[in-house]
Coordinates of C-alpha atoms in Angstrom, one line a residue:
M298 CA -17.5 -6.2 -6.1
P299 CA -16.3 -8.6 -3.4
F300 CA -13.9 -6.3 -1.6
Q301 CA -15.5 -3.2 -0.2
N302 CA -14.0 -1.6 2.9
D303 CA -12.9 1.7 4.5
F304 CA -10.5 2.4 1.6
T305 CA -13.0 1.9 -1.3
R306 CA -15.6 3.9 0.6
M307 CA -13.3 6.8 1.5
F308 CA -11.9 7.2 -2.0
G309 CA -15.0 6.2 -4.1
V310 CA -13.3 3.4 -6.1
R311 CA -14.5 -0.1 -6.9
H312 CA -11.4 -2.1 -5.9
P313 CA -8.8 -1.9 -3.1
V314 CA -6.0 -1.5 -5.6
V315 CA -3.7 1.5 -6.0
C316 CA -1.1 2.7 -8.6
G317 CA 1.1 5.0 -6.6
G318 CA 2.9 7.9 -8.1
M319 CA 5.8 6.9 -10.4
L320 CA 8.1 9.6 -11.8
A321 CA 8.1 9.7 -15.6
V322 CA 5.5 6.9 -15.6
G323 CA 2.5 8.3 -13.8
T324 CA 1.0 10.2 -16.8
A325 CA -2.6 10.6 -17.9
E326 CA -2.7 7.6 -20.2
L327 CA -1.7 5.2 -17.4
I328 CA -3.6 6.8 -14.6
A329 CA -6.9 7.1 -16.5
A330 CA -6.6 3.5 -17.5
V331 CA -6.1 2.5 -13.8
A332 CA -9.1 4.6 -12.8
N333 CA -11.3 3.1 -15.5
A334 CA -10.3 -0.3 -14.2
G335 CA -11.8 0.6 -10.9
A336 CA -8.5 1.2 -9.0
L337 CA -7.0 4.4 -7.6
G338 CA -4.1 5.9 -9.6
F339 CA -1.9 8.9 -8.9
L340 CA -0.5 11.2 -11.6
S341 CA 3.1 12.2 -10.8
A342 CA 3.2 15.9 -10.2
L343 CA 6.9 16.3 -10.7
T344 CA 6.9 14.4 -14.0
Q345 CA 5.5 17.6 -15.3
P346 CA 8.1 20.4 -15.7
T347 CA 5.9 23.2 -14.3
P348 CA 2.8 23.6 -12.2
E349 CA 1.0 24.9 -15.3
A350 CA 1.9 21.7 -17.2
L351 CA 0.6 19.7 -14.2
S352 CA -2.8 21.5 -14.6
L353 CA -2.9 20.5 -18.2
E354 CA -2.1 16.9 -17.4
I355 CA -4.9 16.8 -14.8
K356 CA -7.3 18.2 -17.4
R357 CA -6.0 15.6 -20.0
C358 CA -6.6 12.8 -17.5
R359 CA -10.2 14.0 -16.9
E360 CA -10.8 13.8 -20.6
L361 CA -9.9 10.1 -20.5
T362 CA -11.8 9.1 -17.3
D363 CA -14.8 10.1 -15.2
Q364 CA -13.5 8.0 -12.3
P365 CA -11.6 9.2 -9.2
F366 CA -7.9 9.7 -9.5
G367 CA -5.3 11.6 -7.5
V368 CA -1.9 13.3 -7.8
N369 CA 1.4 12.3 -6.1
L370 CA 3.5 15.1 -4.7
T371 CA 6.9 13.8 -3.7
I372 CA 8.8 16.3 -1.5
L373 CA 12.5 15.8 -1.6
P374 CA 15.6 17.9 -1.3
T375 CA 16.8 18.9 -4.8
I376 CA 19.8 20.7 -6.3
D377 CA 17.4 23.0 -8.1
P378 CA 14.6 24.3 -5.8
V379 CA 11.1 22.9 -6.7
P380 CA 8.2 25.3 -6.2
Y381 CA 6.2 22.7 -4.2
H382 CA 3.6 25.3 -3.1
E383 CA 2.9 26.1 -6.7
Y384 CA 2.4 22.5 -7.6
R385 CA 0.1 22.2 -4.5
E386 CA -2.0 25.1 -5.6
A387 CA -2.2 23.7 -9.2
I388 CA -3.6 20.5 -7.6
I389 CA -6.1 22.3 -5.5
D390 CA -7.1 24.8 -8.3
S391 CA -7.7 21.8 -10.6
G392 CA -10.2 20.4 -8.3
V393 CA -8.3 17.2 -7.4
R394 CA -9.6 15.7 -4.2
I395 CA -7.0 13.0 -3.5
V396 CA -3.3 13.5 -3.0
E397 CA -0.5 11.1 -2.2
T398 CA 2.5 12.7 -0.4
A399 CA 5.9 11.1 -0.1
G400 CA 9.4 11.9 0.9
S401 CA 9.7 14.6 3.5
N402 CA 7.2 15.6 6.2
P403 CA 3.9 16.7 4.5
A404 CA 3.0 19.1 7.4
P405 CA 3.6 22.4 5.5
H406 CA 1.1 21.3 2.9
L407 CA -1.7 19.8 5.0
P408 CA -3.5 22.9 6.0
A409 CA -4.1 24.0 2.4
F410 CA -5.1 20.5 1.4
R411 CA -7.5 20.2 4.4
A412 CA -9.1 23.6 3.7
A413 CA -9.7 22.5 0.1
G414 CA -11.3 19.2 1.1
V415 CA -8.4 17.1 -0.3
K416 CA -7.9 13.7 1.2
V417 CA -4.2 12.9 1.8
V418 CA -2.5 9.5 1.6
H419 CA 1.1 9.7 3.0
K420 CA 3.7 7.1 2.0
A421 CA 5.8 5.8 4.9
V422 CA 8.5 3.2 5.3
S423 CA 8.3 2.6 9.1
V424 CA 5.7 2.3 11.8
R425 CA 7.0 5.4 13.5
H426 CA 6.7 7.5 10.4
A427 CA 3.2 6.1 9.8
L428 CA 2.1 7.1 13.3
K429 CA 3.6 10.6 12.8
A430 CA 1.7 11.0 9.6
E431 CA -1.5 9.9 11.4
A432 CA -0.8 12.4 14.2
L433 CA -0.4 15.2 11.5
G434 CA -3.9 14.4 10.2
V435 CA -3.5 12.5 7.0
D436 CA -6.5 10.4 5.9
A437 CA -4.6 7.2 5.1
V438 CA -1.1 5.8 5.1
S439 CA 0.7 3.7 2.4
I440 CA 3.5 1.7 4.0
D441 CA 6.4 0.4 1.9
G442 CA 8.0 -3.0 2.8
F443 CA 11.6 -3.7 2.0
E444 CA 10.5 -5.5 -1.2
C445 CA 9.4 -2.3 -2.9
A446 CA 10.9 -0.4 -5.8
G447 CA 12.2 3.1 -4.9
H448 CA 13.2 4.0 -1.4
P449 CA 12.4 1.4 1.3
G450 CA 14.2 3.2 4.1
A451 CA 17.0 1.9 6.2
D452 CA 15.2 -0.6 8.6
D453 CA 15.0 -3.4 6.0
V454 CA 11.7 -4.7 7.4
P455 CA 9.7 -6.8 4.9
G456 CA 5.9 -6.4 4.4
L457 CA 5.0 -9.6 6.2
V458 CA 6.1 -7.9 9.5
L459 CA 5.8 -4.2 8.6
I460 CA 2.2 -4.3 7.5
P461 CA 0.6 -5.9 10.6
A462 CA 3.0 -4.0 12.9
A463 CA 1.6 -0.8 11.4
A464 CA -2.0 -2.0 11.2
R465 CA -2.2 -2.9 14.9
R466 CA -1.3 0.7 15.8
L467 CA -3.0 2.9 13.2
S468 CA -6.7 3.9 13.3
I469 CA -6.8 5.2 9.7
P470 CA -6.8 3.1 6.5
L471 CA -3.6 1.4 5.7
I472 CA -2.4 0.6 2.1
A473 CA 0.2 -2.2 1.8
S474 CA 3.0 -1.5 -0.7
G475 CA 6.0 -3.5 -1.8
G476 CA 6.0 -6.9 -3.5
F477 CA 2.4 -6.9 -4.6
A478 CA 1.3 -8.0 -8.1
T479 CA -1.3 -10.8 -7.6
G480 CA -4.6 -11.7 -6.1
S481 CA -3.0 -13.8 -3.5
G482 CA -1.0 -10.8 -2.5
L483 CA -4.1 -8.7 -2.1
V484 CA -5.7 -11.4 0.1
A485 CA -2.5 -11.6 2.2
A486 CA -2.5 -7.8 2.6
L487 CA -6.1 -7.7 3.8
A488 CA -5.4 -10.6 6.2
L489 CA -2.5 -8.6 7.6
G490 CA -4.7 -5.6 8.3
A491 CA -4.3 -3.4 5.3
C492 CA -7.3 -2.1 3.3
A493 CA -5.7 -2.1 -0.1
V494 CA -2.5 -2.8 -2.0
N495 CA -0.3 -0.4 -3.9
M496 CA 1.5 -1.7 -7.0
G497 CA 4.1 0.1 -9.0
T498 CA 6.2 -2.4 -10.9
R499 CA 3.0 -4.4 -11.9
F500 CA 1.4 -1.3 -13.5
E501 CA 4.7 -0.4 -15.1
A502 CA 4.3 -3.6 -17.1
T503 CA 1.0 -2.7 -18.6
T504 CA 0.1 -1.7 -22.2
E505 CA -0.9 1.8 -21.1
A506 CA 2.3 2.6 -19.2
P507 CA 4.5 5.2 -21.1
V508 CA 7.5 2.8 -21.0
H509 CA 9.3 1.2 -23.9
P510 CA 8.1 -2.4 -24.7
R511 CA 11.6 -3.7 -24.2
V512 CA 11.6 -2.5 -20.6
K513 CA 8.2 -4.2 -20.0
A514 CA 9.5 -7.4 -21.5
Q515 CA 12.5 -7.2 -19.2
I516 CA 10.3 -6.9 -16.2
V517 CA 8.5 -10.0 -17.3
A518 CA 11.8 -11.8 -17.9
N519 CA 13.3 -10.8 -14.6
D520 CA 12.8 -12.9 -11.4
E521 CA 12.6 -11.8 -7.8
R522 CA 16.4 -11.7 -7.5
A523 CA 16.8 -9.2 -10.4
T524 CA 16.9 -6.0 -8.2
Q525 CA 19.9 -4.1 -6.8
I526 CA 20.2 -2.1 -3.6
V527 CA 22.0 1.2 -4.2
F528 CA 22.7 4.5 -2.3
R529 CA 22.8 2.9 1.1
E530 CA 26.2 4.3 1.8
F531 CA 24.8 7.8 1.1
G532 CA 21.9 7.4 3.6
N533 CA 19.3 7.1 0.8
T534 CA 18.7 3.3 0.3
A535 CA 17.0 2.5 -3.0
R536 CA 15.9 -0.6 -4.8
V537 CA 16.3 -0.6 -8.6
A538 CA 16.4 -3.2 -11.5
R539 CA 19.6 -5.1 -11.6
N540 CA 21.7 -4.3 -14.7
S541 CA 25.2 -3.4 -15.5
V542 CA 24.7 0.2 -14.5
S543 CA 23.1 -0.5 -11.1
E544 CA 25.8 -3.1 -10.3
Q545 CA 28.4 -0.4 -11.2
I546 CA 26.7 2.1 -8.9
A547 CA 26.7 -0.5 -6.1
E548 CA 30.4 -1.3 -6.6
L549 CA 31.5 2.4 -6.7
G550 CA 29.3 3.2 -3.7
A551 CA 31.0 0.5 -1.6
R552 CA 34.5 2.0 -2.1
P553 CA 35.9 3.7 1.0
G554 CA 35.3 7.4 0.9
A555 CA 32.8 7.3 -1.9
T556 CA 30.3 10.1 -2.3
F557 CA 27.1 10.5 -4.4
A558 CA 29.1 12.6 -6.8
D559 CA 31.0 9.4 -7.8
V560 CA 27.8 7.8 -9.1
A561 CA 25.7 10.8 -10.1
H562 CA 26.4 10.4 -13.8
L563 CA 25.2 6.8 -13.7
A564 CA 22.2 7.5 -11.6
S565 CA 20.9 10.4 -13.6
G566 CA 17.1 10.5 -13.9
A567 CA 17.4 12.2 -17.3
R568 CA 19.6 9.3 -18.5
A569 CA 17.1 6.7 -17.4
R570 CA 14.1 8.6 -18.9
S571 CA 15.8 9.0 -22.3
R572 CA 17.9 5.8 -22.7
V573 CA 15.8 3.3 -20.8
L574 CA 12.1 4.3 -20.6
A575 CA 12.0 6.1 -24.0
D576 CA 14.6 4.2 -26.1
G577 CA 14.3 0.8 -24.5
D578 CA 17.9 0.3 -23.6
V579 CA 17.6 -1.7 -20.4
E580 CA 21.3 -1.4 -19.8
G581 CA 21.4 2.3 -20.6
G582 CA 20.7 3.6 -17.1
M583 CA 19.4 3.0 -13.6
W584 CA 15.7 2.3 -13.5
W585 CA 13.2 1.4 -10.8
A586 CA 11.8 -2.0 -10.2
G587 CA 10.8 -4.1 -7.2
Q588 CA 11.0 -7.7 -6.2
A589 CA 7.4 -8.1 -7.5
Q590 CA 9.1 -8.7 -10.9
G591 CA 9.3 -12.3 -9.9
L592 CA 5.5 -12.5 -9.9
I593 CA 4.8 -10.8 -13.2
D594 CA 4.5 -13.2 -16.2
S595 CA 2.9 -11.0 -18.9
V596 CA 2.2 -7.5 -20.1
G597 CA -1.5 -6.7 -20.1
S598 CA -3.9 -3.8 -20.0
C599 CA -4.7 -2.1 -16.7
A600 CA -8.3 -3.5 -17.0
D601 CA -7.0 -7.0 -17.4
V602 CA -4.5 -6.7 -14.6
V603 CA -7.0 -5.4 -12.1
H604 CA -9.7 -7.8 -13.2
D605 CA -7.4 -10.8 -12.8
I606 CA -6.1 -9.7 -9.4
I607 CA -9.7 -9.3 -8.1
A608 CA -10.9 -12.5 -9.6
E609 CA -7.9 -14.5 -8.2
A610 CA -8.4 -12.9 -4.8
E611 CA -12.1 -13.7 -4.8
A612 CA -11.4 -17.3 -5.8
I613 CA -8.9 -17.7 -3.0
V614 CA -11.3 -16.5 -0.4
R615 CA -14.2 -18.5 -1.8
D616 CA -12.5 -21.8 -2.7
R617 CA -9.0 -22.2 -1.4
L618 CA -9.2 -20.9 2.1
P619 CA -12.3 -22.8 3.2
G620 CA -10.4 -26.0 2.1
Q621 CA -7.7 -25.2 4.6
M622 CA -10.1 -25.4 7.5
T623 CA -10.7 -28.6 9.4
P624 CA -14.2 -28.9 10.8
A625 CA -14.3 -29.0 14.6
P626 CA -14.8 -32.5 16.0

């Protein structure tokens, strides 16, 4: 195991690789496979319709792996109120000891997690948010560069700048997120000051991901340009896969006076889950993907993906980098 650091020691995993929470994708089959591969995966709490269902999913994941895994709790404003405190208690009562928080300020949940001995990783999209999370007492920060799938924030700072900018000011472990899918990316992240990389799109294109094979094939076929920025006009910038639906959303959103109501029927999560992820209609709805698509050339098992990333990273450090050094005269 060539890469052991504060991250691997803190969370008890073999490799500095993370599969962050992905709505509708972060289920037991995928996360157990990630854990068995030696990486840290997070079940998506809100993929489950109730806190009771989450407890059952955690139990199911434990039946598939004896390695550490966590649960993602994304805290966002919703039309229908979400009983976040009940999901939090389901996590604690199930004995989960690692949580990834995202979205809104995690402060209301931290005392209960801390009292239960739960380590918290908070996802941030800027240095200022990362510092605020550290001040609140989280154990680690995952920072999303502009390349990421999902919500990169409004600052548009790519990982090459954002990661070292955060690393130089944080004193807790930093996980680099956005644009990672390879061993060279892992080496780069470590060089920039991170302790691990978080990958979403790469794990979406694995055999264990609960995603239709046509979607996985589309990720492989897509290049780094095949994403679309949407929702910027509504103060909620997001990066998704480029298709006819996301292009229509972008077009409608750019019209003067547009509101989210004008695109809600196209952006529906239920539509994406049924038409895209389940049925494999890659033009059937809006679905999440990052620029890392351009680095993914095959669908493989989680074990193969993690093994190949670590092997490539080790070879770069052992063979390629020394060759770049000119001996002193």
